[in-house]
mmCIF file of C-alpha atoms in Angstrom:
data_model
loop_
_atom_site.group_PDB
_atom_site.id
_atom_site.type_symbol
_atom_site.label_atom_id
_atom_site.label_comp_id
_atom_site.label_asym_id
_atom_site.label_seq_id
_atom_site.Cartn_x
_atom_site.Cartn_y
_atom_site.Cartn_z
ATOM 1 C CA MET A 862 78.214 -76.821 -85.708
ATOM 2 C CA GLY A 863 76.755 -73.801 -84.426
ATOM 3 C CA GLN A 864 77.892 -72.095 -88.400
ATOM 4 C CA ASN A 865 76.635 -75.307 -90.187
ATOM 5 C CA LEU A 866 73.619 -75.262 -88.334
ATOM 6 C CA ALA A 867 72.848 -71.668 -88.747
ATOM 7 C CA LEU A 868 73.363 -71.318 -92.921
ATOM 8 C CA ASN A 869 70.766 -74.882 -91.878
ATOM 9 C CA ILE A 870 68.377 -72.558 -90.613
ATOM 10 C CA ALA A 871 68.697 -70.125 -92.973
ATOM 11 C CA GLU A 872 68.680 -72.095 -96.755
ATOM 12 C CA LYS A 873 65.336 -73.495 -95.494
ATOM 13 C CA GLY A 874 63.920 -69.727 -95.178
ATOM 14 C CA PHE A 875 64.033 -68.517 -91.452
ATOM 15 C CA PRO A 876 66.101 -65.448 -90.897
ATOM 16 C CA ILE A 877 69.221 -65.700 -88.751
ATOM 17 C CA SER A 878 71.217 -64.134 -86.196
ATOM 18 C CA VAL A 879 75.027 -65.534 -85.396
ATOM 19 C CA TYR A 880 76.705 -63.805 -82.591
ATOM 20 C CA ASN A 881 80.198 -65.555 -81.452
ATOM 21 C CA ARG A 882 83.066 -63.776 -79.308
ATOM 22 C CA SER A 883 85.086 -64.294 -82.318
ATOM 23 C CA THR A 884 84.362 -61.742 -84.340
ATOM 24 C CA SER A 885 86.462 -62.822 -87.094
ATOM 25 C CA LYS A 886 83.958 -66.560 -86.913
ATOM 26 C CA VAL A 887 81.321 -64.494 -87.604
ATOM 27 C CA ASP A 888 82.630 -62.414 -90.641
ATOM 28 C CA GLU A 889 83.048 -66.525 -91.976
ATOM 29 C CA THR A 890 79.606 -67.374 -90.810
ATOM 30 C CA VAL A 891 78.493 -63.842 -93.348
ATOM 31 C CA GLU A 892 80.721 -64.883 -96.317
ATOM 32 C CA ARG A 893 79.834 -68.855 -96.195
ATOM 33 C CA ALA A 894 75.896 -67.362 -96.505
ATOM 34 C CA LYS A 895 76.694 -65.329 -99.224
ATOM 35 C CA LYS A 896 78.812 -67.299 -101.084
ATOM 36 C CA GLU A 897 76.341 -70.205 -100.624
ATOM 37 C CA GLY A 898 72.937 -68.508 -101.662
ATOM 38 C CA ASP A 899 73.172 -64.838 -100.555
ATOM 39 C CA LEU A 900 71.257 -66.907 -97.399
ATOM 40 C CA PRO A 901 69.292 -64.444 -95.150
ATOM 41 C CA LEU A 902 72.046 -64.004 -91.946
ATOM 42 C CA TYR A 903 73.082 -61.254 -90.683
ATOM 43 C CA GLY A 904 76.279 -60.663 -88.446
ATOM 44 C CA PHE A 905 76.805 -59.629 -84.835
ATOM 45 C CA HIS A 906 80.377 -58.511 -82.676
ATOM 46 C CA ASP A 907 78.079 -57.391 -79.338
ATOM 47 C CA ALA A 908 75.732 -59.327 -77.450
ATOM 48 C CA GLU A 909 73.089 -56.460 -77.254
ATOM 49 C CA SER A 910 73.421 -55.857 -80.846
ATOM 50 C CA PHE A 911 72.305 -59.701 -81.243
ATOM 51 C CA VAL A 912 69.558 -59.749 -79.282
ATOM 52 C CA LYS A 913 67.986 -56.191 -80.207
ATOM 53 C CA SER A 914 67.591 -57.767 -83.788
ATOM 54 C CA VAL A 915 65.985 -60.819 -83.353
ATOM 55 C CA GLN A 916 62.206 -60.869 -82.691
ATOM 56 C CA LYS A 917 60.038 -60.878 -80.136
ATOM 57 C CA PRO A 918 59.619 -63.565 -78.515
ATOM 58 C CA ARG A 919 63.004 -64.353 -79.036
ATOM 59 C CA VAL A 920 64.676 -67.804 -79.762
ATOM 60 C CA ILE A 921 68.757 -68.094 -78.830
ATOM 61 C CA ILE A 922 70.666 -71.207 -79.661
ATOM 62 C CA MET A 923 73.620 -71.889 -77.596
ATOM 63 C CA LEU A 924 76.935 -73.903 -79.387
ATOM 64 C CA VAL A 925 79.322 -73.812 -76.961
ATOM 65 C CA LYS A 926 81.440 -75.197 -74.483
ATOM 66 C CA ALA A 927 79.434 -77.626 -71.760
ATOM 67 C CA GLY A 928 79.870 -76.368 -68.678
ATOM 68 C CA SER A 929 81.288 -73.266 -67.309
ATOM 69 C CA PRO A 930 81.672 -71.699 -70.568
ATOM 70 C CA VAL A 931 77.501 -72.352 -70.531
ATOM 71 C CA ASP A 932 76.701 -69.796 -67.762
ATOM 72 C CA GLN A 933 78.546 -66.974 -69.287
ATOM 73 C CA THR A 934 77.146 -67.770 -72.434
ATOM 74 C CA ILE A 935 73.251 -66.931 -70.564
ATOM 75 C CA LYS A 936 75.093 -64.434 -68.444
ATOM 76 C CA THR A 937 76.141 -62.080 -70.798
ATOM 77 C CA LEU A 938 72.714 -62.802 -73.336
ATOM 78 C CA SER A 939 70.117 -62.920 -70.820
ATOM 79 C CA ALA A 940 71.207 -58.913 -70.022
ATOM 80 C CA TYR A 941 69.477 -57.768 -72.452
ATOM 81 C CA LEU A 942 66.531 -60.141 -72.589
ATOM 82 C CA GLU A 943 63.176 -60.101 -71.678
ATOM 83 C CA LYS A 944 59.954 -61.937 -70.577
ATOM 84 C CA GLY A 945 58.738 -65.061 -72.431
ATOM 85 C CA ASP A 946 62.245 -65.316 -75.019
ATOM 86 C CA CYS A 947 64.087 -68.267 -74.970
ATOM 87 C CA ILE A 948 66.751 -69.838 -74.928
ATOM 88 C CA ILE A 949 68.200 -73.470 -76.376
ATOM 89 C CA ASP A 950 71.360 -74.672 -75.102
ATOM 90 C CA GLY A 951 72.448 -76.786 -78.164
ATOM 91 C CA GLY A 952 76.073 -78.457 -76.751
ATOM 92 C CA ASN A 953 76.664 -82.382 -74.974
ATOM 93 C CA GLU A 954 75.684 -80.680 -71.626
ATOM 94 C CA TRP A 955 74.785 -83.067 -68.839
ATOM 95 C CA TYR A 956 71.044 -82.781 -67.793
ATOM 96 C CA GLU A 957 71.183 -81.867 -64.329
ATOM 97 C CA ASN A 958 72.937 -78.995 -65.303
ATOM 98 C CA THR A 959 69.965 -78.436 -67.385
ATOM 99 C CA GLU A 960 67.354 -79.002 -65.036
ATOM 100 C CA ARG A 961 69.026 -76.738 -62.962
ATOM 101 C CA ARG A 962 69.062 -73.958 -66.231
ATOM 102 C CA GLU A 963 66.198 -73.937 -66.663
ATOM 103 C CA LYS A 964 64.571 -72.921 -62.856
ATOM 104 C CA ALA A 965 66.688 -70.058 -63.150
ATOM 105 C CA MET A 966 65.236 -68.704 -66.118
ATOM 106 C CA ALA A 967 62.262 -69.688 -64.833
ATOM 107 C CA GLU A 968 62.614 -66.841 -61.573
ATOM 108 C CA LEU A 969 63.624 -64.624 -64.903
ATOM 109 C CA GLY A 970 60.736 -65.468 -67.150
ATOM 110 C CA LEU A 971 62.386 -67.318 -69.718
ATOM 111 C CA LEU A 972 62.016 -69.988 -71.182
ATOM 112 C CA TYR A 973 65.156 -72.849 -71.704
ATOM 113 C CA LEU A 974 65.797 -76.018 -73.410
ATOM 114 C CA GLY A 975 68.371 -78.959 -73.557
ATOM 115 C CA MET A 976 68.496 -79.939 -77.352
ATOM 116 C CA GLY A 977 71.126 -82.724 -78.284
ATOM 117 C CA VAL A 978 72.575 -82.544 -81.647
ATOM 118 C CA SER A 979 73.872 -85.278 -83.982
ATOM 119 C CA GLY A 980 75.218 -85.906 -86.800
ATOM 120 C CA GLY A 981 78.720 -83.688 -86.602
ATOM 121 C CA GLU A 982 79.562 -80.370 -89.139
ATOM 122 C CA GLU A 983 78.257 -82.145 -91.804
ATOM 123 C CA GLY A 984 74.530 -83.163 -90.971
ATOM 124 C CA ALA A 985 74.101 -79.302 -88.360
ATOM 125 C CA ARG A 986 74.481 -78.193 -92.565
ATOM 126 C CA ASN A 987 72.557 -80.828 -93.976
ATOM 127 C CA GLY A 988 69.658 -81.951 -91.349
ATOM 128 C CA PRO A 989 70.721 -83.578 -88.436
ATOM 129 C CA SER A 990 68.992 -86.021 -85.687
ATOM 130 C CA LEU A 991 67.329 -82.980 -82.948
ATOM 131 C CA MET A 992 66.060 -84.156 -79.105
ATOM 132 C CA PRO A 993 64.731 -81.015 -77.767
ATOM 133 C CA GLY A 994 64.145 -81.551 -74.016
ATOM 134 C CA GLY A 995 63.393 -79.401 -71.018
ATOM 135 C CA SER A 996 60.219 -76.347 -71.628
ATOM 136 C CA PHE A 997 57.034 -77.941 -73.626
ATOM 137 C CA GLU A 998 56.400 -73.657 -74.534
ATOM 138 C CA ALA A 999 59.562 -73.183 -75.585
ATOM 139 C CA PHE A 1000 59.364 -76.281 -77.963
ATOM 140 C CA LYS A 1001 56.488 -75.242 -79.557
ATOM 141 C CA TYR A 1002 58.225 -71.666 -80.288
ATOM 142 C CA ILE A 1003 60.462 -73.215 -82.639
ATOM 143 C CA GLU A 1004 59.142 -76.733 -83.566
ATOM 144 C CA ASP A 1005 58.088 -74.962 -86.585
ATOM 145 C CA ILE A 1006 61.578 -74.239 -88.105
ATOM 146 C CA LEU A 1007 63.290 -77.771 -85.696
ATOM 147 C CA LEU A 1008 60.443 -79.527 -88.133
ATOM 148 C CA LYS A 1009 62.717 -78.235 -91.278
ATOM 149 C CA VAL A 1010 65.863 -77.399 -90.441
ATOM 150 C CA ALA A 1011 65.676 -81.414 -89.350
ATOM 151 C CA ALA A 1012 66.875 -84.958 -91.386
ATOM 152 C CA GLN A 1013 63.876 -85.576 -93.238
ATOM 153 C CA VAL A 1014 63.365 -90.017 -93.717
ATOM 154 C CA PRO A 1015 60.602 -90.232 -96.659
ATOM 155 C CA ASP A 1016 59.175 -92.960 -94.146
ATOM 156 C CA SER A 1017 58.559 -92.179 -91.012
ATOM 157 C CA GLY A 1018 59.308 -87.726 -91.276
ATOM 158 C CA PRO A 1019 61.530 -84.897 -90.146
ATOM 159 C CA CYS A 1020 64.466 -86.553 -87.414
ATOM 160 C CA VAL A 1021 63.104 -84.892 -83.854
ATOM 161 C CA THR A 1022 60.843 -84.676 -81.726
ATOM 162 C CA TYR A 1023 59.112 -83.589 -78.268
ATOM 163 C CA ILE A 1024 62.324 -85.457 -75.935
ATOM 164 C CA GLY A 1025 59.771 -84.611 -72.513
ATOM 165 C CA LYS A 1026 60.189 -82.126 -69.628
ATOM 166 C CA GLY A 1027 63.588 -80.898 -67.622
ATOM 167 C CA GLY A 1028 67.238 -82.100 -68.568
ATOM 168 C CA SER A 1029 66.468 -85.026 -71.011
ATOM 169 C CA GLY A 1030 66.746 -83.973 -74.323
ATOM 170 C CA ASN A 1031 70.458 -83.997 -73.202
ATOM 171 C CA PHE A 1032 70.308 -87.373 -71.371
ATOM 172 C CA VAL A 1033 68.737 -89.184 -74.443
ATOM 173 C CA LYS A 1034 71.024 -87.250 -76.044
ATOM 174 C CA MET A 1035 74.461 -89.159 -73.392
ATOM 175 C CA VAL A 1036 72.722 -92.537 -74.259
ATOM 176 C CA HIS A 1037 73.061 -91.683 -77.712
ATOM 177 C CA ASN A 1038 76.651 -91.054 -77.356
ATOM 178 C CA GLY A 1039 77.272 -94.084 -75.981
ATOM 179 C CA ILE A 1040 75.510 -96.179 -78.241
ATOM 180 C CA GLU A 1041 77.852 -94.452 -80.643
ATOM 181 C CA TYR A 1042 80.785 -95.363 -79.596
ATOM 182 C CA GLY A 1043 79.440 -98.464 -77.900
ATOM 183 C CA ASP A 1044 78.877 -98.992 -82.134
ATOM 184 C CA MET A 1045 82.684 -98.465 -82.985
ATOM 185 C CA GLN A 1046 84.250 -99.905 -80.742
ATOM 186 C CA LEU A 1047 82.259 -103.605 -81.561
ATOM 187 C CA ILE A 1048 82.605 -102.850 -85.470
ATOM 188 C CA ALA A 1049 86.545 -102.292 -83.952
ATOM 189 C CA GLU A 1050 86.904 -105.181 -83.035
ATOM 190 C CA ALA A 1051 85.137 -106.404 -86.217
ATOM 191 C CA TYR A 1052 87.830 -105.232 -88.128
ATOM 192 C CA ASP A 1053 90.611 -106.558 -85.300
ATOM 193 C CA VAL A 1054 89.725 -110.202 -85.883
ATOM 194 C CA LEU A 1055 89.323 -109.967 -89.886
ATOM 195 C CA LYS A 1056 92.775 -108.990 -89.966
ATOM 196 C CA SER A 1057 94.582 -109.990 -87.149
ATOM 197 C CA VAL A 1058 93.422 -114.045 -87.061
ATOM 198 C CA GLY A 1059 92.184 -113.602 -90.792
ATOM 199 C CA LYS A 1060 94.899 -111.577 -92.383
ATOM 200 C CA LEU A 1061 92.662 -110.098 -94.973
ATOM 201 C CA SER A 1062 93.606 -107.150 -96.944
ATOM 202 C CA ASN A 1063 92.715 -103.191 -96.394
ATOM 203 C CA GLU A 1064 91.296 -104.623 -100.185
ATOM 204 C CA GLU A 1065 89.454 -107.479 -99.192
ATOM 205 C CA LEU A 1066 87.658 -105.566 -95.707
ATOM 206 C CA HIS A 1067 86.783 -102.833 -98.391
ATOM 207 C CA SER A 1068 84.792 -105.471 -99.782
ATOM 208 C CA VAL A 1069 82.970 -107.341 -96.829
ATOM 209 C CA PHE A 1070 82.621 -104.178 -95.015
ATOM 210 C CA ALA A 1071 80.753 -103.054 -97.871
ATOM 211 C CA GLU A 1072 78.562 -106.286 -98.607
ATOM 212 C CA TRP A 1073 77.894 -105.793 -95.218
ATOM 213 C CA ASN A 1074 76.128 -102.692 -95.478
ATOM 214 C CA LYS A 1075 73.499 -104.028 -97.916
ATOM 215 C CA GLY A 1076 71.988 -105.900 -95.125
ATOM 216 C CA GLU A 1077 71.539 -105.848 -91.350
ATOM 217 C CA LEU A 1078 74.032 -104.003 -90.385
ATOM 218 C CA LEU A 1079 73.384 -101.030 -93.413
ATOM 219 C CA SER A 1080 74.533 -98.286 -91.431
ATOM 220 C CA PHE A 1081 76.339 -94.654 -91.664
ATOM 221 C CA LEU A 1082 79.217 -96.341 -89.176
ATOM 222 C CA ILE A 1083 79.646 -99.241 -91.259
ATOM 223 C CA GLU A 1084 79.479 -97.089 -94.921
ATOM 224 C CA ILE A 1085 82.736 -94.432 -93.429
ATOM 225 C CA THR A 1086 84.237 -97.732 -92.268
ATOM 226 C CA ALA A 1087 83.851 -99.269 -95.796
ATOM 227 C CA ASP A 1088 85.297 -96.213 -96.741
ATOM 228 C CA ILE A 1089 88.273 -95.947 -95.140
ATOM 229 C CA PHE A 1090 89.564 -99.453 -95.843
ATOM 230 C CA GLY A 1091 89.972 -97.952 -99.820
ATOM 231 C CA ILE A 1092 91.760 -94.348 -99.104
ATOM 232 C CA LYS A 1093 95.569 -95.055 -99.371
ATOM 233 C CA ASP A 1094 98.135 -92.982 -97.760
ATOM 234 C CA ASP A 1095 98.255 -89.001 -99.485
ATOM 235 C CA LYS A 1096 101.729 -89.019 -97.565
ATOM 236 C CA GLY A 1097 103.102 -92.257 -98.343
ATOM 237 C CA GLU A 1098 102.996 -95.413 -99.422
ATOM 238 C CA GLY A 1099 99.617 -98.419 -98.034
ATOM 239 C CA HIS A 1100 96.421 -97.002 -96.763
ATOM 240 C CA LEU A 1101 95.769 -94.433 -94.842
ATOM 241 C CA VAL A 1102 94.364 -96.412 -92.009
ATOM 242 C CA ASP A 1103 97.470 -98.043 -91.142
ATOM 243 C CA LYS A 1104 99.307 -95.620 -90.657
ATOM 244 C CA VAL A 1105 96.480 -94.863 -87.127
ATOM 245 C CA ALA A 1106 97.701 -96.974 -85.223
ATOM 246 C CA PHE A 1107 98.225 -100.215 -85.336
ATOM 247 C CA GLY A 1108 99.658 -102.769 -83.643
ATOM 248 C CA ASP A 1109 100.611 -106.408 -85.264
ATOM 249 C CA ILE A 1110 99.562 -109.022 -83.012
ATOM 250 C CA LEU A 1111 101.414 -112.528 -83.246
ATOM 251 C CA THR A 1112 99.065 -115.824 -83.871
ATOM 252 C CA ASP A 1113 99.471 -119.118 -85.914
ATOM 253 C CA GLN A 1114 95.413 -119.542 -85.878
ATOM 254 C CA VAL A 1115 94.616 -120.755 -89.446
ATOM 255 C CA VAL A 1116 90.816 -119.690 -90.025
ATOM 256 C CA ASP A 1117 88.937 -120.484 -93.138
ATOM 257 C CA LYS A 1118 88.252 -116.751 -94.181
ATOM 258 C CA LYS A 1119 84.982 -117.413 -95.448
ATOM 259 C CA GLN A 1120 83.771 -118.844 -92.297
ATOM 260 C CA LEU A 1121 85.234 -115.804 -90.168
ATOM 261 C CA ILE A 1122 83.465 -113.304 -91.809
ATOM 262 C CA ASP A 1123 80.404 -114.670 -91.849
ATOM 263 C CA ASP A 1124 80.823 -115.844 -88.587
ATOM 264 C CA VAL A 1125 82.765 -111.803 -87.389
ATOM 265 C CA ARG A 1126 79.149 -110.516 -89.223
ATOM 266 C CA GLN A 1127 76.656 -112.492 -86.981
ATOM 267 C CA ALA A 1128 78.776 -111.607 -83.836
ATOM 268 C CA LEU A 1129 78.976 -107.879 -84.808
ATOM 269 C CA TYR A 1130 74.810 -107.626 -85.063
ATOM 270 C CA ALA A 1131 74.350 -109.839 -81.814
ATOM 271 C CA SER A 1132 76.677 -107.346 -79.714
ATOM 272 C CA LYS A 1133 75.163 -104.038 -81.635
ATOM 273 C CA ILE A 1134 71.421 -105.907 -80.211
ATOM 274 C CA CYS A 1135 72.498 -105.508 -77.167
ATOM 275 C CA SER A 1136 74.428 -102.995 -76.880
ATOM 276 C CA TYR A 1137 70.859 -100.858 -78.580
ATOM 277 C CA ALA A 1138 69.460 -103.463 -75.591
ATOM 278 C CA GLN A 1139 71.874 -101.529 -72.049
ATOM 279 C CA GLY A 1140 71.783 -98.225 -73.464
ATOM 280 C CA MET A 1141 67.477 -98.447 -73.981
ATOM 281 C CA ASN A 1142 67.062 -99.283 -70.340
ATOM 282 C CA LEU A 1143 69.326 -96.466 -69.247
ATOM 283 C CA ILE A 1144 67.199 -94.418 -70.951
ATOM 284 C CA ARG A 1145 63.893 -96.230 -69.754
ATOM 285 C CA ALA A 1146 65.121 -96.609 -65.764
ATOM 286 C CA LYS A 1147 66.099 -92.668 -65.919
ATOM 287 C CA SER A 1148 62.154 -92.194 -66.855
ATOM 288 C CA ILE A 1149 60.986 -94.033 -65.138
ATOM 289 C CA GLU A 1150 62.844 -92.309 -61.909
ATOM 290 C CA LYS A 1151 62.374 -88.878 -63.260
ATOM 291 C CA GLY A 1152 58.874 -89.019 -64.914
ATOM 292 C CA TRP A 1153 59.534 -88.257 -68.294
ATOM 293 C CA ASP A 1154 57.184 -90.199 -70.152
ATOM 294 C CA LEU A 1155 59.689 -91.097 -72.767
ATOM 295 C CA LYS A 1156 59.108 -92.850 -75.766
ATOM 296 C CA LEU A 1157 61.812 -95.494 -76.520
ATOM 297 C CA GLY A 1158 60.242 -96.189 -80.195
ATOM 298 C CA GLU A 1159 60.464 -92.717 -80.893
ATOM 299 C CA LEU A 1160 63.444 -92.452 -80.532
ATOM 300 C CA ALA A 1161 64.795 -95.290 -82.166
ATOM 301 C CA ARG A 1162 62.268 -92.562 -85.449
ATOM 302 C CA ILE A 1163 64.331 -89.814 -84.562
ATOM 303 C CA TRP A 1164 68.146 -91.751 -84.998
ATOM 304 C CA LYS A 1165 67.301 -93.204 -88.429
ATOM 305 C CA GLY A 1166 68.371 -89.818 -90.285
ATOM 306 C CA GLY A 1167 70.441 -87.362 -89.811
ATOM 307 C CA CYS A 1168 72.731 -89.044 -86.704
ATOM 308 C CA ILE A 1169 75.586 -90.839 -86.313
ATOM 309 C CA ILE A 1170 74.235 -94.422 -85.626
ATOM 310 C CA ARG A 1171 71.961 -93.933 -87.929
ATOM 311 C CA ALA A 1172 70.589 -97.845 -89.011
ATOM 312 C CA VAL A 1173 68.342 -99.700 -91.251
ATOM 313 C CA PHE A 1174 68.347 -101.794 -87.976
ATOM 314 C CA LEU A 1175 65.869 -98.815 -86.738
ATOM 315 C CA ASP A 1176 63.306 -99.212 -88.556
ATOM 316 C CA ARG A 1177 63.745 -102.409 -86.674
ATOM 317 C CA MET A 1178 64.105 -101.585 -82.883
ATOM 318 C CA LYS A 1179 60.837 -99.320 -83.771
ATOM 319 C CA ARG A 1180 58.789 -102.319 -84.062
ATOM 320 C CA ALA A 1181 59.727 -103.930 -81.601
ATOM 321 C CA TYR A 1182 58.319 -100.715 -79.333
ATOM 322 C CA ASP A 1183 55.460 -99.816 -81.588
ATOM 323 C CA ARG A 1184 54.355 -103.853 -80.974
ATOM 324 C CA ASN A 1185 55.288 -102.919 -77.285
ATOM 325 C CA PRO A 1186 55.650 -99.544 -75.661
ATOM 326 C CA ASP A 1187 56.546 -101.295 -72.196
ATOM 327 C CA LEU A 1188 58.798 -103.780 -73.583
ATOM 328 C CA ALA A 1189 60.949 -104.508 -71.277
ATOM 329 C CA ASN A 1190 64.085 -105.597 -72.097
ATOM 330 C CA LEU A 1191 65.290 -105.857 -76.267
ATOM 331 C CA LEU A 1192 66.720 -109.101 -75.665
ATOM 332 C CA VAL A 1193 62.379 -110.534 -74.809
ATOM 333 C CA ASP A 1194 61.220 -108.977 -78.370
ATOM 334 C CA PRO A 1195 60.335 -112.234 -80.479
ATOM 335 C CA GLU A 1196 62.292 -110.833 -83.198
ATOM 336 C CA PHE A 1197 64.963 -109.532 -81.727
ATOM 337 C CA ALA A 1198 65.132 -113.288 -79.359
ATOM 338 C CA LYS A 1199 64.921 -115.107 -82.272
ATOM 339 C CA GLU A 1200 67.656 -113.215 -84.183
ATOM 340 C CA ILE A 1201 70.307 -113.174 -81.611
ATOM 341 C CA ILE A 1202 69.568 -116.945 -81.044
ATOM 342 C CA GLU A 1203 70.606 -117.373 -84.373
ATOM 343 C CA ARG A 1204 73.519 -115.738 -84.369
ATOM 344 C CA GLN A 1205 74.859 -117.277 -80.294
ATOM 345 C CA SER A 1206 77.277 -119.952 -81.443
ATOM 346 C CA ALA A 1207 78.751 -117.643 -84.795
ATOM 347 C CA TRP A 1208 79.449 -115.293 -81.841
ATOM 348 C CA ARG A 1209 80.225 -117.478 -79.302
ATOM 349 C CA ARG A 1210 83.634 -118.696 -82.118
ATOM 350 C CA VAL A 1211 84.091 -115.121 -82.540
ATOM 351 C CA VAL A 1212 84.823 -114.532 -78.684
ATOM 352 C CA CYS A 1213 87.112 -117.330 -78.257
ATOM 353 C CA LEU A 1214 89.095 -117.676 -81.661
ATOM 354 C CA ALA A 1215 89.970 -113.927 -79.942
ATOM 355 C CA ILE A 1216 90.593 -115.134 -77.121
ATOM 356 C CA ASN A 1217 92.676 -117.981 -77.570
ATOM 357 C CA SER A 1218 94.133 -115.596 -80.418
ATOM 358 C CA GLY A 1219 95.278 -112.727 -77.431
ATOM 359 C CA ILE A 1220 92.869 -110.365 -78.974
ATOM 360 C CA SER A 1221 91.134 -108.112 -76.856
ATOM 361 C CA THR A 1222 87.492 -107.778 -77.548
ATOM 362 C CA PRO A 1223 85.626 -106.515 -74.679
ATOM 363 C CA GLY A 1224 82.791 -104.698 -76.762
ATOM 364 C CA MET A 1225 81.930 -108.369 -78.347
ATOM 365 C CA SER A 1226 82.914 -110.151 -74.724
ATOM 366 C CA SER A 1227 80.711 -108.495 -72.322
ATOM 367 C CA SER A 1228 78.221 -107.574 -74.390
ATOM 368 C CA LEU A 1229 78.629 -111.419 -74.702
ATOM 369 C CA ALA A 1230 78.008 -111.644 -71.004
ATOM 370 C CA TYR A 1231 75.423 -108.954 -70.886
ATOM 371 C CA PHE A 1232 72.741 -111.972 -72.914
ATOM 372 C CA ASP A 1233 74.812 -114.960 -70.869
ATOM 373 C CA THR A 1234 73.887 -112.649 -67.142
ATOM 374 C CA TYR A 1235 69.774 -112.297 -68.725
ATOM 375 C CA ARG A 1236 69.144 -115.252 -70.076
ATOM 376 C CA ARG A 1237 69.880 -116.692 -66.868
ATOM 377 C CA ALA A 1238 66.902 -117.806 -64.015
ATOM 378 C CA ARG A 1239 69.270 -117.699 -61.487
ATOM 379 C CA LEU A 1240 73.163 -115.671 -61.263
ATOM 380 C CA PRO A 1241 75.806 -116.989 -58.640
ATOM 381 C CA ALA A 1242 74.738 -113.649 -56.645
ATOM 382 C CA ASN A 1243 73.701 -115.630 -54.195
ATOM 383 C CA LEU A 1244 77.117 -116.095 -52.914
ATOM 384 C CA VAL A 1245 77.840 -113.075 -52.401
ATOM 385 C CA GLN A 1246 74.594 -111.794 -50.922
ATOM 386 C CA ALA A 1247 76.151 -114.636 -48.274
ATOM 387 C CA GLN A 1248 79.998 -113.414 -48.551
ATOM 388 C CA ARG A 1249 78.887 -109.749 -47.031
ATOM 389 C CA ASP A 1250 76.312 -111.187 -44.204
ATOM 390 C CA TYR A 1251 79.160 -113.522 -43.075
ATOM 391 C CA PHE A 1252 81.446 -110.345 -42.871
ATOM 392 C CA GLY A 1253 79.118 -107.495 -42.679
ATOM 393 C CA ALA A 1254 76.193 -108.809 -40.474
ATOM 394 C CA HIS A 1255 74.250 -106.387 -44.435
ATOM 395 C CA THR A 1256 71.644 -109.847 -44.307
ATOM 396 C CA TYR A 1257 69.894 -111.626 -47.206
ATOM 397 C CA GLU A 1258 66.910 -112.543 -48.432
ATOM 398 C CA ARG A 1259 65.533 -115.918 -49.072
ATOM 399 C CA VAL A 1260 64.349 -117.594 -52.148
ATOM 400 C CA ASP A 1261 62.175 -119.498 -50.071
ATOM 401 C CA VAL A 1262 60.732 -117.148 -47.818
ATOM 402 C CA GLU A 1263 59.511 -113.368 -47.323
ATOM 403 C CA GLY A 1264 61.927 -111.372 -45.658
ATOM 404 C CA SER A 1265 65.722 -110.118 -44.279
ATOM 405 C CA PHE A 1266 67.565 -112.397 -42.806
ATOM 406 C CA HIS A 1267 71.089 -112.439 -40.604
ATOM 407 C CA THR A 1268 73.218 -115.800 -39.981
ATOM 408 C CA GLU A 1269 75.548 -115.748 -37.504
ATOM 409 C CA TRP A 1270 78.489 -118.072 -39.987
ATOM 410 C CA PHE A 1271 81.314 -116.965 -38.117
ATOM 411 C CA LYS A 1272 79.933 -118.964 -35.495
ATOM 412 C CA ILE A 1273 78.789 -121.426 -37.135
ATOM 413 C CA ALA A 1274 81.543 -122.060 -39.159
ATOM 414 C CA ARG A 1275 83.842 -121.944 -36.192
ATOM 415 C CA GLN A 1276 81.663 -124.800 -33.922
ATOM 416 C CA LEU A 1277 82.293 -127.052 -37.533
ATOM 417 C CA LYS A 1278 85.952 -126.771 -37.181
ATOM 418 C CA ASN A 1279 86.590 -127.178 -33.970
#
C-alpha cells in the first residue's frame, strides 16, 4: 500500500522521498519508480536523512501496522521533525489512538492527521478513496496532493474530502470497512442460496452476477464476484472458487430457478440498504457525540470511486442525504422506503427458503430483522423492562404517565398465588 501510494504521488508530479526500516523495500520502490516512467521518487536508508530531505513544512505519510508500530514510527520520525511539520497516519488505526497522538503531537508543535485509505493496493496506485481527519491546518498542507492522487469520478470529482476533527477519518474508515465486509457476507449468502438450493453451476453464477452488475447492484464487489466464477483452477480440474473451501448442503427442495435468481437479487439489494443504513447511523451517532459535524452525503460521494464498496447505489444514497441532510435513517427516505417495501416479499421468501434448507444467512436474516424492528411502533422490550424491575428494581417508564416507576412484582405475584 505504502509503495503504491508513493508511486501514485510521484506519478502526479510531486517529488517524494521514501523510507522503510527494510532497505531492500526502499530499493525496490526506487527501482519501480524508474521502470514506471522515471518518476521523481527518492529512497533513503535512515530516518534522519529521509526527514531532512523533505521540503519544509514537512509532510510525512506513514503506512504501518496499527498500534504500537505507529507509536514507534512517530517516535523515530519526531526526533528530526520541527515545529509546523505534519505526520499523516494512513493505516487502519483505532480512532481514539489518533486523537491521543494528535494531542501529543500538538504539544511538540507538530500537526497530525489520521487518514483512511480505501481501495487496496490497486487503489493506492491508481486512485484510492481518502478519508483524512484531524488537524484542518494539516489537511490544507496536503490538500493539493490528495485531490490529484485520489480516485476521480467524472460526475462528482476527486474521492477525498476533509472528514472532520479528531479521529473522525479513522472512525469513518472503520465503519466503511464494516460496510465492506457486510457487503461481501451478503453476496456470499446470495451465492450460497443460488448454488445450494438453485443448483446453479459456476458458469450460470458467472452469468447471473455479470447481469446483476448491469443494474441496481452494479458495484466493484459484484463485478469481481462474477470474475471469480469464471476463473478455472490452474492446478487441477474445475473452477478455482470450488477449491477455496465450500461444503455441500443436502437439500431436496425443488425451486423455480428463474424465480429464485430474481428473488435473491431483490433480497440482496434490500439487505444492502439495511447494512448501509446501520453503518451510516453509526457514523451519525458518533458525529453527534463528538461534535464532528460529519456530512453523510459527502461520505457517500467520496466512496463512489477508488474504494472497495464503490457502487452505483452510492449515487442514490448521496441524493437521499442531499434531500435531507438530517435524515434519521436511510429506511425513512421516500425512495429507499419504496424500494425496500417493493422487495420485502422476495426477501422473506429467500430467508425462509434458506432456513428450511438448513442454510445459514446471518446477514440477510439480521438485515430483515433490523427492517422489521425499525418499522414497528412497539417492540416486546416492555416485558424485558418488567422482568428487570421484578428481579432487580431497575424501574421502568410508562407509555401513559411521565416518570420512572417501580412495582413490587414479587409481593403482588405471591399474593395472587395464595
